CSV table of N, CA and C in Angstrom, one decimal:
chain,number,residue,atom,x,y,z
J,3,MET,N,-196.7,-75.6,33.0
J,3,MET,CA,-194.9,-75.9,33.6
J,3,MET,C,-195.3,-77.2,33.7
J,4,THR,N,-193.7,-78.0,34.3
J,4,THR,CA,-194.1,-79.7,34.6
J,4,THR,C,-193.5,-79.2,35.7
J,5,ILE,N,-193.3,-80.8,36.1
J,5,ILE,CA,-192.6,-81.0,37.3
J,5,ILE,C,-191.0,-80.3,37.2
J,6,GLY,N,-190.5,-81.0,36.3
J,6,GLY,CA,-189.2,-80.9,35.8
J,6,GLY,C,-188.8,-79.2,35.5
J,7,GLY,N,-189.7,-79.3,34.7
J,7,GLY,CA,-189.8,-77.1,34.8
J,7,GLY,C,-189.6,-76.3,35.7
J,8,LEU,N,-190.6,-76.9,36.9
J,8,LEU,CA,-190.6,-76.1,38.5
J,8,LEU,C,-189.4,-76.5,39.3
J,9,VAL,N,-188.7,-77.4,38.8
J,9,VAL,CA,-187.4,-78.0,39.7
J,9,VAL,C,-186.4,-77.1,39.3
J,10,ALA,N,-186.8,-77.0,37.9
J,10,ALA,CA,-185.3,-75.9,36.8
J,10,ALA,C,-185.4,-74.5,37.5
J,11,ALA,N,-186.4,-74.1,37.2
J,11,ALA,CA,-187.0,-72.7,37.8
J,11,ALA,C,-186.4,-72.2,39.4
J,12,VAL,N,-186.4,-73.4,40.1
J,12,VAL,CA,-186.1,-73.1,41.6
J,12,VAL,C,-184.8,-73.1,41.7
J,13,ILE,N,-183.8,-74.1,40.7
J,13,ILE,CA,-182.5,-74.2,40.7
J,13,ILE,C,-181.9,-73.0,40.1
J,14,LEU,N,-182.2,-73.0,39.3
J,14,LEU,CA,-181.6,-71.3,38.6
J,14,LEU,C,-182.1,-70.3,39.2
J,15,GLY,N,-183.4,-69.8,39.9
J,15,GLY,CA,-183.8,-68.8,41.2
J,15,GLY,C,-182.3,-69.3,42.4
J,16,ALA,N,-182.5,-70.1,42.8
J,16,ALA,CA,-181.6,-70.4,43.9
J,16,ALA,C,-180.0,-69.7,43.3
J,17,VAL,N,-179.4,-69.9,42.2
J,17,VAL,CA,-178.1,-69.4,41.7
J,17,VAL,C,-178.3,-68.2,41.6
J,18,ILE,N,-179.4,-67.5,40.8
J,18,ILE,CA,-179.3,-66.3,41.0
J,18,ILE,C,-179.3,-65.1,41.9
J,19,GLY,N,-180.2,-65.7,42.7
J,19,GLY,CA,-180.2,-65.1,44.2
J,19,GLY,C,-178.6,-65.3,44.8
J,20,VAL,N,-178.1,-66.4,44.5
J,20,VAL,CA,-177.0,-65.9,45.2
J,20,VAL,C,-176.4,-65.3,44.8
J,21,LEU,N,-176.4,-65.2,43.9
J,21,LEU,CA,-174.8,-64.4,42.6
J,21,LEU,C,-175.8,-62.8,43.4
J,22,GLY,N,-176.9,-62.8,42.9
J,22,GLY,CA,-177.2,-61.1,43.4
J,22,GLY,C,-176.8,-61.4,44.9
J,23,ARG,N,-176.7,-62.3,45.6
J,23,ARG,CA,-175.8,-61.8,47.2
J,23,ARG,C,-174.9,-61.5,47.6
J,24,PHE,N,-173.7,-62.1,46.1
J,24,PHE,CA,-172.5,-61.9,46.1
J,24,PHE,C,-172.3,-60.1,45.9
J,25,VAL,N,-173.1,-59.8,44.9
J,25,VAL,CA,-173.0,-59.0,44.8
J,25,VAL,C,-173.0,-57.7,45.6
J,26,VAL,N,-174.0,-57.9,46.7
J,26,VAL,CA,-174.4,-57.0,47.6
J,26,VAL,C,-173.2,-57.4,48.5
J,27,PRO,N,-173.0,-55.8,49.1
J,27,PRO,CA,-171.6,-55.9,50.1
J,27,PRO,C,-172.7,-56.2,51.3
J,28,GLY,N,-171.6,-56.5,52.5
J,28,GLY,CA,-172.4,-56.2,54.1
J,28,GLY,C,-172.7,-57.9,54.1
J,29,ARG,N,-173.3,-57.6,55.6
J,29,ARG,CA,-173.7,-58.9,56.0
J,29,ARG,C,-175.1,-59.5,55.4
J,30,GLU,N,-175.0,-61.2,55.4
J,30,GLU,CA,-177.0,-61.4,54.7
J,30,GLU,C,-177.8,-60.7,56.0
J,31,ASN,N,-178.9,-60.3,55.9
J,31,ASN,CA,-180.1,-60.3,57.0
J,31,ASN,C,-181.3,-61.1,56.8
J,32,ILE,N,-181.4,-62.0,55.5
J,32,ILE,CA,-182.4,-62.5,54.8
J,32,ILE,C,-182.3,-64.0,55.1
J,33,PRO,N,-183.1,-64.8,55.1
J,33,PRO,CA,-182.9,-66.4,54.9
J,33,PRO,C,-182.7,-67.0,54.0
J,34,ALA,N,-182.5,-68.3,53.9
J,34,ALA,CA,-181.6,-68.3,52.4
J,34,ALA,C,-183.6,-68.7,51.9
J,35,TRP,N,-184.4,-69.5,52.7
J,35,TRP,CA,-185.5,-69.1,51.1
J,35,TRP,C,-186.1,-68.2,51.0
J,36,LEU,N,-186.0,-66.9,51.7
J,36,LEU,CA,-186.2,-65.7,51.0
J,36,LEU,C,-185.3,-65.4,49.8
J,37,LEU,N,-184.0,-66.0,49.8
J,37,LEU,CA,-183.1,-65.7,48.9
J,37,LEU,C,-183.3,-66.6,47.4
J,38,VAL,N,-183.6,-67.4,48.3
J,38,VAL,CA,-184.1,-68.2,46.7
J,38,VAL,C,-185.3,-67.6,46.3
J,39,ALA,N,-186.6,-67.2,46.9
J,39,ALA,CA,-187.1,-66.8,46.3
J,39,ALA,C,-187.3,-65.5,45.3
J,40,VAL,N,-186.2,-64.5,46.1
J,40,VAL,CA,-185.8,-63.0,44.9
J,40,VAL,C,-185.4,-64.0,44.0
J,41,GLY,N,-184.4,-65.1,43.9
J,41,GLY,CA,-183.9,-65.4,42.8
J,41,GLY,C,-184.8,-65.9,41.7
J,42,VAL,N,-186.1,-66.8,42.0
J,42,VAL,CA,-186.8,-67.2,40.7
J,42,VAL,C,-187.6,-66.0,40.4
J,43,VAL,N,-188.2,-65.1,41.6
J,43,VAL,CA,-188.4,-63.9,40.7
J,43,VAL,C,-187.6,-63.0,39.9
J,44,ALA,N,-186.1,-62.9,40.3
J,44,ALA,CA,-185.8,-62.3,39.5
J,44,ALA,C,-184.9,-62.9,38.1
J,45,ALA,N,-185.1,-64.5,37.9
J,45,ALA,CA,-185.0,-65.3,36.9
J,45,ALA,C,-186.4,-65.0,35.9
J,46,PHE,N,-187.4,-65.0,36.7
J,46,PHE,CA,-188.5,-65.1,35.5
J,46,PHE,C,-188.8,-63.4,35.1
J,47,GLY,N,-188.2,-62.7,36.3
J,47,GLY,CA,-188.6,-61.4,35.9
J,47,GLY,C,-187.7,-60.8,34.5
J,48,GLY,N,-186.3,-61.3,34.5
J,48,GLY,CA,-184.7,-61.2,33.9
J,48,GLY,C,-185.2,-61.7,32.2
J,49,THR,N,-186.0,-62.9,32.4
J,49,THR,CA,-186.3,-63.5,31.1
J,49,THR,C,-187.9,-62.7,30.7
J,50,GLY,N,-188.5,-61.5,31.4
J,50,GLY,CA,-189.4,-61.3,30.5
J,50,GLY,C,-189.1,-60.2,29.8
J,51,LEU,N,-188.3,-59.4,30.9
J,51,LEU,CA,-187.5,-57.7,30.2
J,51,LEU,C,-186.8,-58.4,28.7
J,52,VAL,N,-185.9,-59.2,28.7
J,52,VAL,CA,-185.2,-59.7,27.8
J,52,VAL,C,-185.9,-59.8,26.2
J,53,HIS,N,-187.0,-60.9,26.9
J,53,HIS,CA,-188.3,-61.0,25.6
J,53,HIS,C,-188.6,-59.8,24.9
J,54,LEU,N,-189.5,-58.9,25.9
J,54,LEU,CA,-189.7,-57.6,26.0
J,54,LEU,C,-188.7,-56.3,25.1
J,55,CYS,N,-187.6,-56.7,25.4
J,55,CYS,CA,-187.0,-55.7,24.5
J,55,CYS,C,-186.7,-56.2,23.4
J,56,GLY,N,-186.9,-57.9,23.1
J,56,GLY,CA,-186.3,-58.5,21.8
J,56,GLY,C,-184.9,-58.9,21.3
J,57,LEU,N,-183.9,-59.2,22.9
J,57,LEU,CA,-183.2,-59.8,23.1
J,57,LEU,C,-183.2,-61.4,23.0
J,58,GLY,N,-184.0,-61.6,23.5
J,58,GLY,CA,-184.3,-63.2,23.6
J,58,GLY,C,-183.9,-64.2,22.3
J,59,GLU,N,-183.1,-64.8,21.8
J,59,GLU,CA,-183.0,-66.2,21.0
J,59,GLU,C,-183.2,-67.3,20.6
J,60,GLY,N,-183.4,-67.0,22.0
J,60,GLY,CA,-183.9,-68.9,22.7
J,60,GLY,C,-182.6,-69.5,23.3
J,61,GLY,N,-183.0,-70.7,23.8
J,61,GLY,CA,-181.5,-70.7,24.9
J,61,GLY,C,-181.1,-69.8,25.5
J,62,TRP,N,-179.4,-70.0,26.0
J,62,TRP,CA,-179.2,-69.6,26.6
J,62,TRP,C,-178.4,-68.0,26.3
J,63,ASN,N,-178.8,-67.3,26.5
J,63,ASN,CA,-178.3,-66.0,26.4
J,63,ASN,C,-177.8,-65.0,27.5
J,64,LEU,N,-177.1,-64.4,26.9
J,64,LEU,CA,-175.9,-63.5,28.1
J,64,LEU,C,-176.5,-62.2,28.6
J,65,TRP,N,-177.6,-61.5,27.4
J,65,TRP,CA,-178.3,-60.7,28.0
J,65,TRP,C,-179.9,-60.7,29.4
J,66,GLU,N,-179.7,-62.1,29.1
J,66,GLU,CA,-181.2,-62.8,30.2
J,66,GLU,C,-180.1,-63.1,31.3
J,67,ALA,N,-179.3,-63.7,31.2
J,67,ALA,CA,-178.5,-64.2,32.6
J,67,ALA,C,-177.9,-62.1,33.2
J,68,LEU,N,-177.7,-61.7,32.0
J,68,LEU,CA,-177.4,-60.3,32.8
J,68,LEU,C,-178.5,-59.4,33.8
J,69,PHE,N,-179.5,-59.5,33.1
J,69,PHE,CA,-180.9,-58.7,33.6
J,69,PHE,C,-181.3,-59.3,34.7
J,70,GLN,N,-181.1,-61.0,34.6
J,70,GLN,CA,-181.6,-62.1,35.8
J,70,GLN,C,-180.7,-61.6,36.7
J,71,VAL,N,-179.5,-61.4,37.0
J,71,VAL,CA,-178.7,-61.4,38.1
J,71,VAL,C,-178.8,-59.6,38.5
J,72,LEU,N,-179.0,-58.4,37.4
J,72,LEU,CA,-179.5,-57.4,38.1
J,72,LEU,C,-180.4,-57.0,38.4
J,73,LEU,N,-181.5,-57.9,38.6
J,73,LEU,CA,-182.9,-57.7,39.4
J,73,LEU,C,-182.7,-58.3,40.6
J,74,ALA,N,-181.9,-59.4,40.5
J,74,ALA,CA,-181.5,-60.2,41.7
J,74,ALA,C,-180.7,-59.2,42.7
J,75,VAL,N,-179.9,-58.9,42.0
J,75,VAL,CA,-179.6,-57.3,43.0
J,75,VAL,C,-180.3,-56.3,43.9
J,76,ALA,N,-180.5,-56.1,42.4
J,76,ALA,CA,-181.8,-55.1,43.0
J,76,ALA,C,-183.0,-55.5,44.2
J,77,ALA,N,-183.3,-57.0,43.8
J,77,ALA,CA,-184.3,-57.3,45.2
J,77,ALA,C,-183.6,-57.6,46.1
J,78,VAL,N,-182.4,-57.7,46.3
J,78,VAL,CA,-181.4,-58.2,47.4
J,78,VAL,C,-181.4,-57.1,48.3
J,79,LEU,N,-181.2,-56.0,47.8
J,79,LEU,CA,-181.2,-54.6,48.4
J,79,LEU,C,-182.8,-54.0,48.6
J,80,LEU,N,-183.8,-54.4,48.3
J,80,LEU,CA,-184.9,-53.9,48.4
J,80,LEU,C,-184.9,-54.8,49.8
J,81,VAL,N,-184.9,-56.2,49.4
J,81,VAL,CA,-185.5,-56.8,50.3
J,81,VAL,C,-184.6,-56.7,52.4
J,82,GLU,N,-183.3,-56.7,52.0
J,82,GLU,CA,-182.4,-56.2,52.9
J,82,GLU,C,-182.7,-55.3,53.7
J,83,ALA,N,-183.3,-54.1,52.9
J,83,ALA,CA,-183.8,-52.5,53.3
J,83,ALA,C,-185.0,-52.4,54.6
J,84,PHE,N,-185.6,-54.1,53.9
J,84,PHE,CA,-187.3,-53.5,54.9
J,84,PHE,C,-187.4,-55.4,55.2
J,85,TRP,N,-186.8,-55.8,55.5
J,85,TRP,CA,-186.5,-57.3,56.1
J,85,TRP,C,-185.9,-57.5,57.8
J,86,PRO,N,-186.2,-57.0,58.9
J,86,PRO,CA,-186.4,-57.1,60.3
J,86,PRO,C,-184.4,-57.7,60.2
J,87,LYS,N,-184.2,-56.6,61.0
J,87,LYS,CA,-182.5,-57.0,60.8
J,87,LYS,C,-182.8,-58.2,62.3
J,88,ARG,N,-181.7,-59.2,62.4
J,88,ARG,CA,-181.3,-59.9,63.5
J,88,ARG,C,-180.5,-59.2,64.7
J,89,THR,N,-180.7,-59.1,65.7
J,89,THR,CA,-180.3,-58.8,67.1
J,89,THR,C,-179.4,-59.3,67.8
J,90,GLY,N,-179.6,-60.8,67.9
J,90,GLY,CA,-179.1,-61.6,68.8
J,90,GLY,C,-179.6,-61.8,70.0
J,91,ARG,N,-180.9,-60.8,70.3
J,91,ARG,CA,-181.9,-60.9,71.0
J,91,ARG,C,-182.6,-61.9,71.1
J,92,HIS,N,-183.2,-63.0,72.4
J,92,HIS,CA,-184.3,-63.8,72.4
J,92,HIS,C,-185.4,-63.3,73.3
J,93,LEU,N,-187.1,-62.9,72.8
J,93,LEU,CA,-187.7,-62.3,73.6
J,93,LEU,C,-188.4,-63.6,74.2
């Protein structure tokens, strides 16, 4: 993977993570860096699932985008369930 590909993966991951966050209702309890990481993993996972199912034909694909966002939604829900809640209290 080239530097350009890595930068594109991070940008796409950020967009996918934010889209997944918008679908999940409620207050955001996870930091932005974790949201980007969730998006990057969801982007790679969605692409892999599309190719495993034989739906990928190269280039932009509606199935790929749908799988990526759905995986991001599931991942955001999981991370929010296990990430410590902010209470506003400082120790």
